[in-house]
Short mmCIF file of C-alpha atoms in Angstrom, two decimals:
data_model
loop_
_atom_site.label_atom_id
_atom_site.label_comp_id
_atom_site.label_asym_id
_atom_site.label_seq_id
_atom_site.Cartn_x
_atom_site.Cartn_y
_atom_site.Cartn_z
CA UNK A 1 1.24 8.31 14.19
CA UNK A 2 2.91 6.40 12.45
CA UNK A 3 6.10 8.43 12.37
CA UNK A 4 9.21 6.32 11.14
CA UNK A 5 12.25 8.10 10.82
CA UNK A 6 15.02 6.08 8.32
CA UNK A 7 18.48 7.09 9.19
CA UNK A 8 21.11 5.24 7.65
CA UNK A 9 24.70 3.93 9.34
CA UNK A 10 26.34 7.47 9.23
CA UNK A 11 23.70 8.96 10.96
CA UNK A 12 22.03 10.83 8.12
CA UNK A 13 18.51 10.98 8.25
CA UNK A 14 17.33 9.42 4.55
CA UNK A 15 13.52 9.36 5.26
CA UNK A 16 10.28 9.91 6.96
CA UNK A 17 7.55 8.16 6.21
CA UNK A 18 4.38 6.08 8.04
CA UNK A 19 5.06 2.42 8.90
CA UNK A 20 3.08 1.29 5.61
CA UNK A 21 6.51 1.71 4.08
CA UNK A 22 8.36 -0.72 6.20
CA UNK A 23 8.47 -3.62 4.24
CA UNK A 24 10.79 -6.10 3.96
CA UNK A 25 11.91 -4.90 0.21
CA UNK A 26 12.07 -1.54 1.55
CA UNK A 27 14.18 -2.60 4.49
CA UNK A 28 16.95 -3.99 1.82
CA UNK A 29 16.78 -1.08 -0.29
CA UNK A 30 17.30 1.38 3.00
CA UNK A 31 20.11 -1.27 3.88
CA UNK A 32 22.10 -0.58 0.45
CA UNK A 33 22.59 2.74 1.30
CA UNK A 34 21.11 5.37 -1.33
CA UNK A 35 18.47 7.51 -1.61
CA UNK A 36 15.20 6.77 -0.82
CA UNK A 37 12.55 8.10 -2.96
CA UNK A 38 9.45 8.35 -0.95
CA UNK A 39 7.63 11.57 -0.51
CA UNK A 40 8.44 13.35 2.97
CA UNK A 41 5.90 12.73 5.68
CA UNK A 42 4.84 16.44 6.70
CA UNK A 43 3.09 16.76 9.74
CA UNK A 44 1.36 20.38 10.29
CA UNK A 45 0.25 20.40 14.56
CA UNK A 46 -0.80 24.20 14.22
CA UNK A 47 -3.29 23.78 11.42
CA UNK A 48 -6.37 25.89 12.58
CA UNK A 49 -9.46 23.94 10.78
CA UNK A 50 -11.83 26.40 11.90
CA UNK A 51 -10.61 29.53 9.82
CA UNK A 52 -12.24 29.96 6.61
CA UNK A 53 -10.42 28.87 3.14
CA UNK A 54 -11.93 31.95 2.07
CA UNK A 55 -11.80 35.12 3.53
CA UNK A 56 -13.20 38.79 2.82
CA UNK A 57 -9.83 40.84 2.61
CA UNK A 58 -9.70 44.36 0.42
CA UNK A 59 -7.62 47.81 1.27
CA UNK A 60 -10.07 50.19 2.65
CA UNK A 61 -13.23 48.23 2.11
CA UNK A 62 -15.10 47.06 4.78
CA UNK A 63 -15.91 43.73 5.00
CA UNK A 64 -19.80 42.56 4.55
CA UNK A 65 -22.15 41.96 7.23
CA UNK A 66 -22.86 38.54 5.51
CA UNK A 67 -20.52 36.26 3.81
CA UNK A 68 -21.70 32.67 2.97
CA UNK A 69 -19.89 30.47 0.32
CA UNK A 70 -18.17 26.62 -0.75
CA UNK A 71 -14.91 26.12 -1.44
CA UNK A 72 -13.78 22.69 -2.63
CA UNK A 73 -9.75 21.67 -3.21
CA UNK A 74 -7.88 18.56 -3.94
CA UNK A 75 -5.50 17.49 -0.79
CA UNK A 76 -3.70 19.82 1.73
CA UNK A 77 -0.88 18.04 2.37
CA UNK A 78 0.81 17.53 5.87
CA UNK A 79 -2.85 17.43 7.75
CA UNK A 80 -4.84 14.75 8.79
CA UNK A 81 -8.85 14.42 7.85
CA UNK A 82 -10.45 16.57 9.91
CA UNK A 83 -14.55 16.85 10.11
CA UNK A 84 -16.10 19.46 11.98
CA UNK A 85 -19.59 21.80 12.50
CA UNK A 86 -19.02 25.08 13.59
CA UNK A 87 -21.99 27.47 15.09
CA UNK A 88 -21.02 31.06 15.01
CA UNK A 89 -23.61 32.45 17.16
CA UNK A 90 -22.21 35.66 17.02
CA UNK A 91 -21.87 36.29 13.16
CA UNK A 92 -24.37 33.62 12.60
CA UNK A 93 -22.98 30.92 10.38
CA UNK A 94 -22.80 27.81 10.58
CA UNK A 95 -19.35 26.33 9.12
CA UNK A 96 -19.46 22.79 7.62
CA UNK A 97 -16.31 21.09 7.32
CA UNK A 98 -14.38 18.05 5.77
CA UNK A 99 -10.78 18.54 5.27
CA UNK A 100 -8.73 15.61 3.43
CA UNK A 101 -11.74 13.22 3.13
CA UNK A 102 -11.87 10.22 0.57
CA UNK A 103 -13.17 11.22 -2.99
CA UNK A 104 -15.74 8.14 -1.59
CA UNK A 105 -16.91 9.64 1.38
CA UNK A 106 -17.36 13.04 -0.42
CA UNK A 107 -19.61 11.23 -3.00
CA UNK A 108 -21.71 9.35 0.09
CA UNK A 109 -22.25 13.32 0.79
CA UNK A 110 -23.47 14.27 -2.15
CA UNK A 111 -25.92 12.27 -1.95
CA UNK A 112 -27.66 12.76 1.73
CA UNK A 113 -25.73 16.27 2.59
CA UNK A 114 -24.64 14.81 5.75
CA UNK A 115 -22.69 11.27 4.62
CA UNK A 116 -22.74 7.92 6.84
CA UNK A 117 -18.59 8.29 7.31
CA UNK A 118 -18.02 4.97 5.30
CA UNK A 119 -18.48 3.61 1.57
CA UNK A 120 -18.47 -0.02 2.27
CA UNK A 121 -16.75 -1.49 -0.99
CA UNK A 122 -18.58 -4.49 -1.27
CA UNK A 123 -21.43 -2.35 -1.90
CA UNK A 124 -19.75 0.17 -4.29
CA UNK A 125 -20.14 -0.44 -8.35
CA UNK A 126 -17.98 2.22 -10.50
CA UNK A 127 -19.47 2.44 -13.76
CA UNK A 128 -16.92 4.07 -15.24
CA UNK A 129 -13.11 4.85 -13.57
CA UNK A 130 -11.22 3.37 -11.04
CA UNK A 131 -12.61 1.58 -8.35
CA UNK A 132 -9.08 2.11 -6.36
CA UNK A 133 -9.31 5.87 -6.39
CA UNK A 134 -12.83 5.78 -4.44
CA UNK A 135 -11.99 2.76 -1.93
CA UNK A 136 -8.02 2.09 -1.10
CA UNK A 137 -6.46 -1.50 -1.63
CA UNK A 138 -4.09 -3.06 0.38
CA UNK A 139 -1.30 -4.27 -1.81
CA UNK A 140 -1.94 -1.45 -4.44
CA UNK A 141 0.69 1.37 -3.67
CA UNK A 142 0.99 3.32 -0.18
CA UNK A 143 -1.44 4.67 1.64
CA UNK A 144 0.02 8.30 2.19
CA UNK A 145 0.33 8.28 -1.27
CA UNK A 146 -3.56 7.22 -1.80
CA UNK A 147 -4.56 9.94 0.03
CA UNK A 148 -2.51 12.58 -1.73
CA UNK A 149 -4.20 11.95 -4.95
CA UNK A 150 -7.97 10.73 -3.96
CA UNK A 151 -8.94 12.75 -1.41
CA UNK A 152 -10.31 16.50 -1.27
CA UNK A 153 -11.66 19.30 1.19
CA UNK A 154 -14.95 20.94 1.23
CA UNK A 155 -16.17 23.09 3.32
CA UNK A 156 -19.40 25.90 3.29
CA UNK A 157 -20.63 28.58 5.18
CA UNK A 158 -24.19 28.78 5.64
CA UNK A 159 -26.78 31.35 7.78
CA UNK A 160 -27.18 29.77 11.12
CA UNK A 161 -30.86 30.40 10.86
CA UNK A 162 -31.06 27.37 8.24
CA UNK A 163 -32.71 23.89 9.63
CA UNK A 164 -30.84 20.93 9.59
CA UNK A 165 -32.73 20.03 6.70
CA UNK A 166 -32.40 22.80 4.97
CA UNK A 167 -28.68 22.48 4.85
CA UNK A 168 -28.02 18.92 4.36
CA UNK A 169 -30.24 19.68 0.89
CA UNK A 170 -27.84 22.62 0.12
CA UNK A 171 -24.88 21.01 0.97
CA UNK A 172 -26.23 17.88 -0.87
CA UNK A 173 -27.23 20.20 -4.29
CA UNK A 174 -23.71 21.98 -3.89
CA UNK A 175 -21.66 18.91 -3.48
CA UNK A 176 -23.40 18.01 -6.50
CA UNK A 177 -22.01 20.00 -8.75
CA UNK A 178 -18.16 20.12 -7.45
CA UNK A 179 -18.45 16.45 -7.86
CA UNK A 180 -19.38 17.43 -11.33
CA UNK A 181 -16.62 20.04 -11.75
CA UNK A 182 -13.99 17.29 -11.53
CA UNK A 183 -16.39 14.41 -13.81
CA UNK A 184 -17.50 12.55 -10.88
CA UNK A 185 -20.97 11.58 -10.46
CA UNK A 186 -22.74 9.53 -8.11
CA UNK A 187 -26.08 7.84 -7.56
CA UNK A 188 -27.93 5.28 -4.97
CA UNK A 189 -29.44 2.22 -7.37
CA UNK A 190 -30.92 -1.43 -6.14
CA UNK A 191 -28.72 -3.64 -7.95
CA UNK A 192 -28.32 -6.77 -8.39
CA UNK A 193 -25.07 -7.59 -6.89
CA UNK A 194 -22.85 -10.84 -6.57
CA UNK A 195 -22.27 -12.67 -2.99
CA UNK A 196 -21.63 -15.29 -1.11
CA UNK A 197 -24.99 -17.24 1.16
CA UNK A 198 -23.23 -18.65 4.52
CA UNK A 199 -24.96 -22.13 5.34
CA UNK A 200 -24.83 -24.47 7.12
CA UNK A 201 -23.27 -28.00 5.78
CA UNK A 202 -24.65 -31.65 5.71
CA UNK A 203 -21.87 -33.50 7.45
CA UNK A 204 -23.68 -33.50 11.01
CA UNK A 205 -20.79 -31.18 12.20
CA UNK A 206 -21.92 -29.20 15.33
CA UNK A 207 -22.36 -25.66 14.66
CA UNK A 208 -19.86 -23.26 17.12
CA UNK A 209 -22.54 -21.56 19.57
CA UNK A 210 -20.68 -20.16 22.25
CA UNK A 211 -21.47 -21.03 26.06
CA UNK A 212 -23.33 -18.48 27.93
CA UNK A 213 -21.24 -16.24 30.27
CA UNK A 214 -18.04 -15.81 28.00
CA UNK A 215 -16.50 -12.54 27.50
CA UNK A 216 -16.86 -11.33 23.94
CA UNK A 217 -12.85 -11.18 22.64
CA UNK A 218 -11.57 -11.15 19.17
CA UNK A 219 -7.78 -11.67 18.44
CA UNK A 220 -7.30 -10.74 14.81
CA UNK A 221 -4.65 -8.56 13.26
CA UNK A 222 -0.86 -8.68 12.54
CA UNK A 223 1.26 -9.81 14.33
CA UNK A 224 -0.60 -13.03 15.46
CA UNK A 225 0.07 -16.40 13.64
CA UNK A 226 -4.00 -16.89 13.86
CA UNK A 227 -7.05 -15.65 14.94
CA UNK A 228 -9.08 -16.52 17.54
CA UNK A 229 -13.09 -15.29 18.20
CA UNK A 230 -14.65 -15.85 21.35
CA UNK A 231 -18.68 -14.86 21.88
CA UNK A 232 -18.52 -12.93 18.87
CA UNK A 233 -22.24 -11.97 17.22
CA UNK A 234 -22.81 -13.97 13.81
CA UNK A 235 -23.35 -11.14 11.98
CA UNK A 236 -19.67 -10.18 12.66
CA UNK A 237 -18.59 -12.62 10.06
CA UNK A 238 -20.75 -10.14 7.66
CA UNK A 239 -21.63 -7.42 8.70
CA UNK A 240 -19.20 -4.26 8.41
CA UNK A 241 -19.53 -2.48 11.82
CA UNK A 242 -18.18 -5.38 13.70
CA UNK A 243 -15.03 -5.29 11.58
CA UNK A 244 -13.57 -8.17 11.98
CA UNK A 245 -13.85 -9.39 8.59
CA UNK A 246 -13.40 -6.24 6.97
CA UNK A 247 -11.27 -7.58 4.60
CA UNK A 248 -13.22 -10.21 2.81
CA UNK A 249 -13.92 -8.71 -0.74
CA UNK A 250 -17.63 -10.30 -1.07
CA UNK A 251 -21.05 -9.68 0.57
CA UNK A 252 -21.47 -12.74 2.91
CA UNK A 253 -25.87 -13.33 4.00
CA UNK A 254 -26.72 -15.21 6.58
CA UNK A 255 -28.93 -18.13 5.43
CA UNK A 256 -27.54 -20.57 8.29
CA UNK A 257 -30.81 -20.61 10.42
CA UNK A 258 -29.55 -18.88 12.92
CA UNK A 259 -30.27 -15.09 14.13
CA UNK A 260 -27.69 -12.40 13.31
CA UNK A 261 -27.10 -12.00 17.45
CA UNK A 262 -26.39 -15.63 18.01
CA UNK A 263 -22.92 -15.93 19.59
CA UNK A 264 -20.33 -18.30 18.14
CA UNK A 265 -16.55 -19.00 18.88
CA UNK A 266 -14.22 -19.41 15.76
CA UNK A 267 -10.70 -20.34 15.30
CA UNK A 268 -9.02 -19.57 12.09
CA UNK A 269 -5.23 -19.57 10.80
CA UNK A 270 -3.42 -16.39 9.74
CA UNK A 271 -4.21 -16.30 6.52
CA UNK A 272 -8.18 -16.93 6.62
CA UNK A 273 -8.81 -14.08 5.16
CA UNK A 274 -6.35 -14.32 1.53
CA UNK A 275 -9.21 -15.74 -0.76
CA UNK A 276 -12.80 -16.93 -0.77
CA UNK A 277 -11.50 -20.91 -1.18
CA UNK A 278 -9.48 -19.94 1.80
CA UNK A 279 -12.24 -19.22 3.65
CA UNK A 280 -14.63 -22.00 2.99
CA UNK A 281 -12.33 -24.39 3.88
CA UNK A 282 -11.82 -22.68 7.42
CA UNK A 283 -15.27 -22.40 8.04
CA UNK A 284 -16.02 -26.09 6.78
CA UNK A 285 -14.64 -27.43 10.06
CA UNK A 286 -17.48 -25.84 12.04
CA UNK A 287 -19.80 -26.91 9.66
CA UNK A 288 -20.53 -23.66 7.47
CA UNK A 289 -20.10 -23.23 3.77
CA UNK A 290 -19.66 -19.96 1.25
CA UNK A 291 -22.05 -20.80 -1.71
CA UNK A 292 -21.75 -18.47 -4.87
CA UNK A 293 -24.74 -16.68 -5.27
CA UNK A 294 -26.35 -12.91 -6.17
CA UNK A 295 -28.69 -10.48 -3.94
CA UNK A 296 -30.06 -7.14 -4.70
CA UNK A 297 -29.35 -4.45 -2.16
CA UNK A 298 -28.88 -0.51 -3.06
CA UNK A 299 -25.39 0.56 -3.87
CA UNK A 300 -23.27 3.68 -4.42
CA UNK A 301 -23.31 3.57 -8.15
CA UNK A 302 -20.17 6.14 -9.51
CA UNK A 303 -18.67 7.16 -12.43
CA UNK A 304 -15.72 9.36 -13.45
CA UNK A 305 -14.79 10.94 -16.18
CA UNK A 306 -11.48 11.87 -14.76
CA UNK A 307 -12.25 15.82 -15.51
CA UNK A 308 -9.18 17.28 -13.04
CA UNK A 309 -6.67 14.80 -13.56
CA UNK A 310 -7.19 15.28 -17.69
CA UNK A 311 -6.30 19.06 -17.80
CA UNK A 312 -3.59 20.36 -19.88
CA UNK A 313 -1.17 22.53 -18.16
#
């Protein structure tokens, strides 16, 4: 899910694809008739993540009593990311798993052997590359597609006897040097990093606390001509676990006053979000202001040398 099936008007099935491909260009160009050149959306239900990549398998030899290893591969198509710990008590292992994740996410591995599950972009530098291979942009190809090409699968088998500790290090060391395998390196660094400082304006204008006793709502994504936020925390407008703002490029800081838990209600048009002037002016009527500015905050600092995608055949 998504699962669009195109079929044109004799009944002939001419794609299947995700709904990121149902645009209004690619609505005329299904409409003309011909083929449409889009790579098949391949679903596999039956794919067993927990069975090893690698396997012990030899005529008449019996298999050891201990077998640890890595594997790491570019995308298995027709799967979706999958992220799992496995405990064997029985041989022992302990199976650590990430199937089809973001090059990102691998790299936020790499460096703490467990990961946080996110990159945030707005705190991403790439030194050397492109930053669209590590975080995906809207407007910048199809998502499907994306994934085919930046994302990979790791996964290791390690003694069950091993702390936590002890394997987030490994995993951390081994990750490492696949990274390294394919010219991808990746760091944590303070940086000094540009932003925006939220404030509050001169003009008297009330700012939007939100009575006590509301219900916290938020009405936000496509299709609704605007968007509407009732009893929403402050830090919602900034901070990415809320995720409502997700799609602002910049690094907003509160420097309104306020705490980061005070509640507001904010109305905004569709398009709030399409650039920083955009944005200003919407939050202007409550009061609040984006001002240009720079903070330094630690980053995932990357660079890639493009090793695997630069190999002769």
């Amino acid at each position: 899910i998504s699962h669009l099936v195109w079929i044109n008007g004799n009944g002939v099935v001419k794609a299947i694809t995700s709904s990121d491909y149902v645009t209004e260009e690619n609505i005329q160009l299904a409409l003309k008739g011909g083929d449409l050149p889009w790579p098949v959306k391949n679903d596999v239900l039956n794919f067993e993540a927990g069975r090893p990549l690698l396997h012990f398998e030899a005529d008449r030899v019996k298999p050891p009593s201990e077998l640890f290893y890595s594997a790491f591969t570019a995308h298995i198509d027709g799967i979706d990311p999958i992220d799992q710990n496995l405990e064997d008590t029985i041989n022992n292992t302990y199976t650590y798993i990430r199937y089809n994740h973001p090059v990102g996410l691998i790299c936020d591995v790499s460096l703490t052997g467990f990961g946080s599950g996110r990159i945030d972009p707005k705190l991403l530098v790439v030194e050397e590359g492109d930053k669209n291979r590590f975080i995906f942009t809207k407007g910048k190809g199809y998502r499907n597609v994306w994934q085919m090409k930046n994302s990979y699968c790791y996964t290791i088998r390690l003694p069950l006897s091993m702390t936590q500790e002890e394997r987030g290090e490994f995993i951390k060391n081994d990750l490492t040097r696949w990274l390294g395998v394919i010219g991808i390196t990746a760091k944590m660094e303070e940086r000094e990093i540009p932003c925006y400082d939220l404030v509050r304006t001169a003009d008297g204008k009330p700012f939007p606390l939100s009575k006590k006793g509301k219900e916290e709502k938020a009405k936000a994504v496509y299709p609704f001509d605007s968007s509407h936020f009732t009893n929403i925390p402050l830090a919602s407008l900034f901070n990415v676990d809320y995720g409502y703002f997700n799609e602002f490029p910049h690094l907003i800081m509160n420097k309104t006053g306020y705490s980061d838990s005070t509640r507001v209600d904010l109305n905004f048009s569709a398009d709030y979000l399409s650039s920083p002037e955009q944005f200003k002016k919407e939050l202007q009527q409550y009061g609040l202001d984006l001002v240009p500015a720079t903070t330094r905050m630690k980053v995932h600092v990357i660079s890639d040398k493009g090793y695997s995608r630069n190999l002769k055949p």
